[in-house]
mmCIF file of C-alpha atoms in Angstrom:
data_model
loop_
_atom_site.group_PDB
_atom_site.id
_atom_site.type_symbol
_atom_site.label_atom_id
_atom_site.label_comp_id
_atom_site.label_asym_id
_atom_site.label_seq_id
_atom_site.Cartn_x
_atom_site.Cartn_y
_atom_site.Cartn_z
ATOM 1 C CA THR A 1 9.298 -3.251 -26.915
ATOM 2 C CA ALA A 2 9.613 0.513 -26.571
ATOM 3 C CA ALA A 3 8.407 2.498 -23.591
ATOM 4 C CA VAL A 4 4.933 4.019 -23.823
ATOM 5 C CA HIS A 5 3.701 7.215 -22.259
ATOM 6 C CA VAL A 6 1.205 6.763 -19.422
ATOM 7 C CA GLU A 7 -1.731 8.875 -20.488
ATOM 8 C CA GLY A 8 -3.833 11.180 -18.368
ATOM 9 C CA ILE A 9 -1.342 11.941 -15.627
ATOM 10 C CA GLN A 10 1.328 14.587 -15.086
ATOM 11 C CA ASP A 11 3.166 16.463 -12.315
ATOM 12 C CA VAL A 12 4.315 13.124 -10.878
ATOM 13 C CA VAL A 13 6.992 13.181 -8.160
ATOM 14 C CA ALA A 14 7.263 9.463 -7.305
ATOM 15 C CA VAL A 15 6.212 6.081 -8.678
ATOM 16 C CA ALA A 16 5.826 2.588 -7.238
ATOM 17 C CA ALA A 17 4.942 -0.865 -8.544
ATOM 18 C CA GLY A 18 3.064 -3.776 -7.016
ATOM 19 C CA SER A 19 2.946 -7.276 -8.506
ATOM 20 C CA SER A 20 0.622 -6.251 -11.362
ATOM 21 C CA THR A 21 -0.370 -2.704 -10.401
ATOM 22 C CA SER A 22 1.312 0.684 -10.890
ATOM 23 C CA PHE A 23 1.125 3.832 -8.778
ATOM 24 C CA ALA A 24 2.060 7.485 -9.148
ATOM 25 C CA LEU A 25 2.258 10.204 -6.505
ATOM 26 C CA LYS A 26 1.531 13.683 -7.846
ATOM 27 C CA ASN A 27 2.915 16.939 -6.498
ATOM 28 C CA ASP A 28 -0.520 17.809 -5.113
ATOM 29 C CA GLY A 29 -0.321 14.839 -2.708
ATOM 30 C CA THR A 30 -2.831 12.645 -4.558
ATOM 31 C CA VAL A 31 -2.139 9.045 -5.611
ATOM 32 C CA TRP A 32 -3.120 7.515 -8.936
ATOM 33 C CA ALA A 33 -3.165 3.822 -9.845
ATOM 34 C CA TRP A 34 -3.801 1.461 -12.748
ATOM 35 C CA GLY A 35 -3.615 -2.270 -13.522
ATOM 36 C CA TYR A 36 -4.836 -5.357 -11.666
ATOM 37 C CA ASN A 37 -7.479 -4.708 -9.018
ATOM 38 C CA SER A 38 -9.043 -7.960 -7.817
ATOM 39 C CA TYR A 39 -8.053 -7.204 -4.212
ATOM 40 C CA GLY A 40 -8.895 -3.499 -4.384
ATOM 41 C CA GLN A 41 -5.249 -2.520 -4.692
ATOM 42 C CA LEU A 42 -6.099 0.442 -6.944
ATOM 43 C CA GLY A 43 -7.828 2.014 -3.940
ATOM 44 C CA ASP A 44 -10.578 3.597 -6.040
ATOM 45 C CA GLY A 45 -13.488 1.916 -4.251
ATOM 46 C CA THR A 46 -13.912 -0.796 -6.894
ATOM 47 C CA ASN A 47 -12.432 -4.180 -7.768
ATOM 48 C CA THR A 48 -12.349 -3.486 -11.489
ATOM 49 C CA ASN A 49 -9.068 -3.552 -13.420
ATOM 50 C CA LYS A 50 -8.118 -0.226 -15.021
ATOM 51 C CA ASN A 51 -5.857 0.420 -18.015
ATOM 52 C CA VAL A 52 -5.567 4.161 -17.381
ATOM 53 C CA PRO A 53 -4.718 5.988 -14.121
ATOM 54 C CA THR A 54 -7.524 6.332 -11.594
ATOM 55 C CA MET A 55 -7.338 8.414 -8.432
ATOM 56 C CA VAL A 56 -7.070 6.614 -5.100
ATOM 57 C CA LYS A 57 -10.225 7.475 -3.198
ATOM 58 C CA ASP A 58 -10.258 10.195 -0.512
ATOM 59 C CA LEU A 59 -6.496 10.299 -0.027
ATOM 60 C CA TYR A 60 -4.621 13.617 0.117
ATOM 61 C CA GLY A 61 -1.391 14.972 1.563
ATOM 62 C CA VAL A 62 0.661 11.888 0.651
ATOM 63 C CA VAL A 63 4.468 12.181 0.694
ATOM 64 C CA ALA A 64 5.595 8.560 0.146
ATOM 65 C CA LEU A 65 4.361 5.222 -1.232
ATOM 66 C CA ALA A 66 5.352 1.591 -0.649
ATOM 67 C CA THR A 67 3.964 -1.560 -2.236
ATOM 68 C CA GLY A 68 3.816 -5.159 -1.119
ATOM 69 C CA ARG A 69 2.715 -8.024 -3.313
ATOM 70 C CA ASP A 70 -0.916 -6.886 -3.477
ATOM 71 C CA HIS A 71 -1.224 -4.190 -0.810
ATOM 72 C CA VAL A 72 -0.201 -0.556 -0.752
ATOM 73 C CA MET A 73 1.008 1.871 1.922
ATOM 74 C CA ALA A 74 0.840 5.662 1.827
ATOM 75 C CA LEU A 75 2.553 8.020 4.271
ATOM 76 C CA LYS A 76 0.797 11.329 4.755
ATOM 77 C CA GLU A 77 2.474 14.599 5.701
ATOM 78 C CA ASP A 78 0.808 14.427 9.139
ATOM 79 C CA GLY A 79 2.788 11.239 9.980
ATOM 80 C CA THR A 80 -0.145 8.831 9.617
ATOM 81 C CA VAL A 81 -0.093 5.729 7.398
ATOM 82 C CA TRP A 82 -2.935 4.591 5.152
ATOM 83 C CA THR A 83 -3.208 1.198 3.437
ATOM 84 C CA TRP A 84 -5.418 -0.677 0.990
ATOM 85 C CA GLY A 85 -5.640 -3.902 -1.035
ATOM 86 C CA TYR A 86 -5.058 -7.498 0.021
ATOM 87 C CA ASN A 87 -5.347 -8.164 3.749
ATOM 88 C CA ARG A 88 -5.386 -11.936 4.312
ATOM 89 C CA TYR A 89 -2.414 -11.604 6.675
ATOM 90 C CA ALA A 90 -3.533 -8.342 8.354
ATOM 91 C CA GLN A 91 -0.941 -6.351 6.408
ATOM 92 C CA LEU A 92 -3.270 -3.345 6.251
ATOM 93 C CA GLY A 93 -2.919 -2.794 9.999
ATOM 94 C CA ASP A 94 -6.598 -1.956 10.572
ATOM 95 C CA GLU A 95 -7.030 -4.897 12.991
ATOM 96 C CA THR A 96 -8.976 -6.970 10.430
ATOM 97 C CA ILE A 97 -8.169 -9.537 7.732
ATOM 98 C CA VAL A 98 -10.686 -8.057 5.291
ATOM 99 C CA ASN A 99 -9.472 -6.682 1.940
ATOM 100 C CA SER A 100 -10.117 -2.985 1.367
ATOM 101 C CA ASN A 101 -10.638 -1.272 -2.003
ATOM 102 C CA LYS A 102 -10.118 2.164 -0.485
ATOM 103 C CA PRO A 103 -7.559 3.505 2.006
ATOM 104 C CA VAL A 104 -7.900 2.667 5.696
ATOM 105 C CA LYS A 105 -5.875 4.253 8.459
ATOM 106 C CA VAL A 106 -3.359 2.081 10.317
ATOM 107 C CA LYS A 107 -4.514 2.067 13.913
ATOM 108 C CA ASN A 108 -2.464 3.267 16.869
ATOM 109 C CA LEU A 109 0.307 4.702 14.728
ATOM 110 C CA ASN A 110 1.595 8.265 14.379
ATOM 111 C CA ASN A 111 4.836 10.199 13.850
ATOM 112 C CA VAL A 112 5.948 7.992 10.941
ATOM 113 C CA VAL A 113 8.753 9.260 8.690
ATOM 114 C CA ALA A 114 9.360 6.290 6.358
ATOM 115 C CA ILE A 115 7.489 3.218 5.118
ATOM 116 C CA ALA A 116 8.331 -0.108 3.446
ATOM 117 C CA ALA A 117 6.457 -3.269 2.527
ATOM 118 C CA GLY A 118 7.346 -6.938 2.223
ATOM 119 C CA SER A 119 5.198 -9.466 0.406
ATOM 120 C CA TYR A 120 2.452 -9.661 3.027
ATOM 121 C CA TYR A 121 3.631 -7.370 5.799
ATOM 122 C CA SER A 122 4.332 -3.692 6.417
ATOM 123 C CA ILE A 123 7.011 -1.806 8.347
ATOM 124 C CA VAL A 124 7.488 1.825 9.314
ATOM 125 C CA LEU A 125 10.136 4.067 10.841
ATOM 126 C CA LYS A 126 9.000 6.576 13.446
ATOM 127 C CA ASN A 127 10.603 9.938 14.172
ATOM 128 C CA ASP A 128 12.101 8.592 17.400
ATOM 129 C CA GLY A 129 14.255 6.077 15.479
ATOM 130 C CA THR A 130 12.158 3.022 16.353
ATOM 131 C CA VAL A 131 10.752 0.560 13.809
ATOM 132 C CA TRP A 132 7.276 -0.988 13.869
ATOM 133 C CA ALA A 133 5.725 -3.760 11.777
ATOM 134 C CA TRP A 134 2.529 -5.756 11.225
ATOM 135 C CA GLY A 135 1.093 -8.514 9.012
ATOM 136 C CA GLU A 136 2.512 -11.925 8.163
ATOM 137 C CA ASN A 137 5.238 -13.200 10.464
ATOM 138 C CA SER A 138 5.883 -16.828 9.472
ATOM 139 C CA TYR A 139 9.617 -16.173 9.172
ATOM 140 C CA GLY A 140 9.943 -13.606 11.943
ATOM 141 C CA GLN A 141 9.776 -10.720 9.478
ATOM 142 C CA LEU A 142 8.003 -8.494 12.013
ATOM 143 C CA GLY A 143 11.099 -8.601 14.212
ATOM 144 C CA ASP A 144 9.161 -8.873 17.473
ATOM 145 C CA GLY A 145 10.771 -12.138 18.608
ATOM 146 C CA THR A 146 7.814 -14.308 17.520
ATOM 147 C CA THR A 147 6.509 -15.988 14.361
ATOM 148 C CA GLU A 148 2.895 -15.019 14.978
ATOM 149 C CA ASN A 149 1.014 -12.715 12.610
ATOM 150 C CA ASN A 150 -0.080 -9.384 14.055
ATOM 151 C CA ASN A 151 -2.992 -7.218 12.890
ATOM 152 C CA GLY A 152 -1.555 -3.980 14.254
ATOM 153 C CA PRO A 153 1.868 -2.379 14.727
ATOM 154 C CA VAL A 154 4.361 -4.111 17.036
ATOM 155 C CA GLN A 155 7.792 -2.727 17.828
ATOM 156 C CA VAL A 156 10.842 -4.378 16.318
ATOM 157 C CA LEU A 157 12.947 -5.584 19.245
ATOM 158 C CA GLU A 158 16.269 -4.110 20.356
ATOM 159 C CA LEU A 159 16.420 -1.585 17.541
ATOM 160 C CA SER A 160 16.899 2.167 17.936
ATOM 161 C CA ASP A 161 18.569 5.130 16.215
ATOM 162 C CA VAL A 162 17.342 3.919 12.809
ATOM 163 C CA VAL A 163 17.499 6.352 9.880
ATOM 164 C CA ALA A 164 16.258 4.175 6.983
ATOM 165 C CA ILE A 165 14.357 0.937 6.360
ATOM 166 C CA ALA A 166 13.882 -1.480 3.470
ATOM 167 C CA ALA A 167 11.837 -4.635 2.904
ATOM 168 C CA ARG A 168 11.046 -7.086 0.141
ATOM 169 C CA GLY A 169 9.878 -10.672 0.083
ATOM 170 C CA ASN A 170 10.078 -11.851 3.673
ATOM 171 C CA HIS A 171 13.066 -10.006 5.122
ATOM 172 C CA SER A 172 13.669 -6.477 6.370
ATOM 173 C CA LEU A 173 16.664 -4.174 6.736
ATOM 174 C CA ALA A 174 17.325 -1.195 8.986
ATOM 175 C CA LEU A 175 20.156 1.315 8.688
ATOM 176 C CA LYS A 176 21.265 2.881 11.962
ATOM 177 C CA LYS A 177 22.804 6.323 12.250
ATOM 178 C CA ASP A 178 26.154 4.727 13.158
ATOM 179 C CA GLY A 179 26.302 3.250 9.636
ATOM 180 C CA THR A 180 25.571 -0.350 10.597
ATOM 181 C CA ILE A 181 22.834 -2.502 9.057
ATOM 182 C CA TRP A 182 20.506 -4.787 10.946
ATOM 183 C CA ALA A 183 18.301 -7.441 9.341
ATOM 184 C CA TRP A 184 15.584 -9.933 10.291
ATOM 185 C CA GLY A 185 13.143 -12.451 8.790
ATOM 186 C CA TYR A 186 13.665 -15.120 6.126
ATOM 187 C CA ASN A 187 17.287 -16.139 5.613
ATOM 188 C CA SER A 188 17.518 -19.345 3.563
ATOM 189 C CA TYR A 189 19.646 -17.528 0.987
ATOM 190 C CA GLY A 190 21.749 -15.624 3.498
ATOM 191 C CA GLN A 191 19.926 -12.345 2.829
ATOM 192 C CA LEU A 192 20.350 -11.283 6.467
ATOM 193 C CA GLY A 193 24.107 -11.104 5.921
ATOM 194 C CA ASN A 194 25.084 -12.497 9.318
ATOM 195 C CA GLY A 195 27.021 -15.523 8.051
ATOM 196 C CA LYS A 196 24.138 -17.894 8.707
ATOM 197 C CA SER A 197 21.135 -19.264 6.816
ATOM 198 C CA ASN A 198 18.539 -19.645 9.566
ATOM 199 C CA GLN A 199 15.694 -17.152 9.914
ATOM 200 C CA SER A 200 15.699 -14.604 12.722
ATOM 201 C CA SER A 201 12.673 -13.122 14.468
ATOM 202 C CA LYS A 202 14.702 -10.210 15.822
ATOM 203 C CA PRO A 203 17.362 -7.989 14.244
ATOM 204 C CA VAL A 204 20.887 -9.321 13.670
ATOM 205 C CA GLN A 205 23.804 -7.212 12.528
ATOM 206 C CA VAL A 206 25.039 -7.575 8.963
ATOM 207 C CA GLU A 207 28.672 -8.679 9.185
ATOM 208 C CA ASN A 208 31.749 -6.749 8.078
ATOM 209 C CA LEU A 209 29.857 -3.705 6.859
ATOM 210 C CA ASN A 210 30.080 -0.178 8.272
ATOM 211 C CA ASP A 211 29.794 3.415 7.096
ATOM 212 C CA VAL A 212 26.649 2.539 5.120
ATOM 213 C CA THR A 213 24.627 5.403 3.675
ATOM 214 C CA ALA A 214 21.776 3.622 1.840
ATOM 215 C CA ILE A 215 20.094 0.205 1.755
ATOM 216 C CA ALA A 216 17.763 -1.741 -0.536
ATOM 217 C CA ALA A 217 16.130 -5.176 -0.459
ATOM 218 C CA GLY A 218 15.354 -7.606 -3.263
ATOM 219 C CA SER A 219 13.088 -10.599 -2.878
ATOM 220 C CA ASP A 220 15.829 -12.806 -1.381
ATOM 221 C CA TYR A 221 18.902 -10.578 -1.449
ATOM 222 C CA SER A 222 20.126 -7.261 -0.053
ATOM 223 C CA LEU A 223 22.182 -4.262 -1.163
ATOM 224 C CA ALA A 224 24.102 -1.520 0.621
ATOM 225 C CA LEU A 225 25.936 1.631 -0.443
ATOM 226 C CA ASN A 226 28.794 2.893 1.719
ATOM 227 C CA GLY A 227 30.367 6.287 2.147
ATOM 228 C CA ASP A 228 33.118 5.490 -0.375
ATOM 229 C CA GLY A 229 30.539 4.938 -3.116
ATOM 230 C CA GLU A 230 31.016 1.162 -3.012
ATOM 231 C CA VAL A 231 28.058 -1.213 -3.437
ATOM 232 C CA TRP A 232 27.867 -4.426 -1.422
ATOM 233 C CA SER A 233 25.430 -7.316 -1.870
ATOM 234 C CA TRP A 234 24.469 -10.605 -0.237
ATOM 235 C CA GLY A 235 21.847 -13.357 -0.483
ATOM 236 C CA ASP A 236 20.368 -15.172 -3.482
ATOM 237 C CA ASN A 237 22.495 -15.069 -6.646
ATOM 238 C CA TRP A 238 20.777 -17.556 -8.960
ATOM 239 C CA TYR A 239 20.373 -14.932 -11.671
ATOM 240 C CA GLY A 240 23.579 -13.056 -10.901
ATOM 241 C CA GLN A 241 21.740 -10.365 -8.948
ATOM 242 C CA LEU A 242 24.660 -9.917 -6.535
ATOM 243 C CA GLY A 243 26.669 -8.402 -9.394
ATOM 244 C CA ASN A 244 29.984 -10.068 -8.589
ATOM 245 C CA GLY A 245 30.428 -11.797 -11.946
ATOM 246 C CA THR A 246 29.200 -15.192 -10.734
ATOM 247 C CA ARG A 247 25.954 -17.049 -10.123
ATOM 248 C CA THR A 248 27.174 -18.681 -6.927
ATOM 249 C CA ASN A 249 24.124 -18.913 -4.690
ATOM 250 C CA ARG A 250 23.666 -18.159 -1.027
ATOM 251 C CA SER A 251 26.369 -15.652 -0.195
ATOM 252 C CA ASN A 252 25.513 -15.081 3.471
ATOM 253 C CA ILE A 253 27.989 -12.262 4.062
ATOM 254 C CA PRO A 254 28.343 -9.025 2.061
ATOM 255 C CA ILE A 255 30.478 -9.102 -1.064
ATOM 256 C CA HIS A 256 31.832 -6.042 -2.853
ATOM 257 C CA ILE A 257 30.454 -5.398 -6.338
ATOM 258 C CA VAL A 258 33.529 -4.579 -8.401
#
């Protein structure tokens, strides 16, 4: 099937995808969405599916987007974070568990410079190098040393000098300015990269990996780019997503993609 042009939208500077919903950030700071909307994840004030882009309601000055399974995060230029969609696990951060079909402001949170979303939780990086998270925490994915859900931001323990974050599924990654990676949450496939397969509710260092410049997270695996232009991967490999020429599962330490 060939690609089709999304009609009715232009001047787009970034895109994002939820489970069955698509999003576009325009250069004027507005966000547009289309697709599945039963949980209000289009953010247009309705719960009606849309097959053409519709503008997210009353949201301006956006500089970044992140999507969980059925919830959305938007970072505004003033350092505040706004969320909408599914909220059964308090992933919207508005201190409720009520879905919202229009953006709500995350409470008690400012000075944010980066955002990321797991399946049912949200994480942010603040300008002081600390990381904060909220929502589902069954596997310790909030990194606060517990496995209790939280309806507002809690600080990830023992983590500072962070320059980038990533999340997907039920695990999170943080890149520190010294080039090391730290990970927490679900780990049955070794996606934390610490040589183990048990979950961790606080950050653990990814083994044998330094001089990292970028990170990314898949649903149960992780990727890193180092300063030599090499890509490393670890975690689930059932479909060959680690890129090492095999389908050997559960590589719990980083392997170099040749």
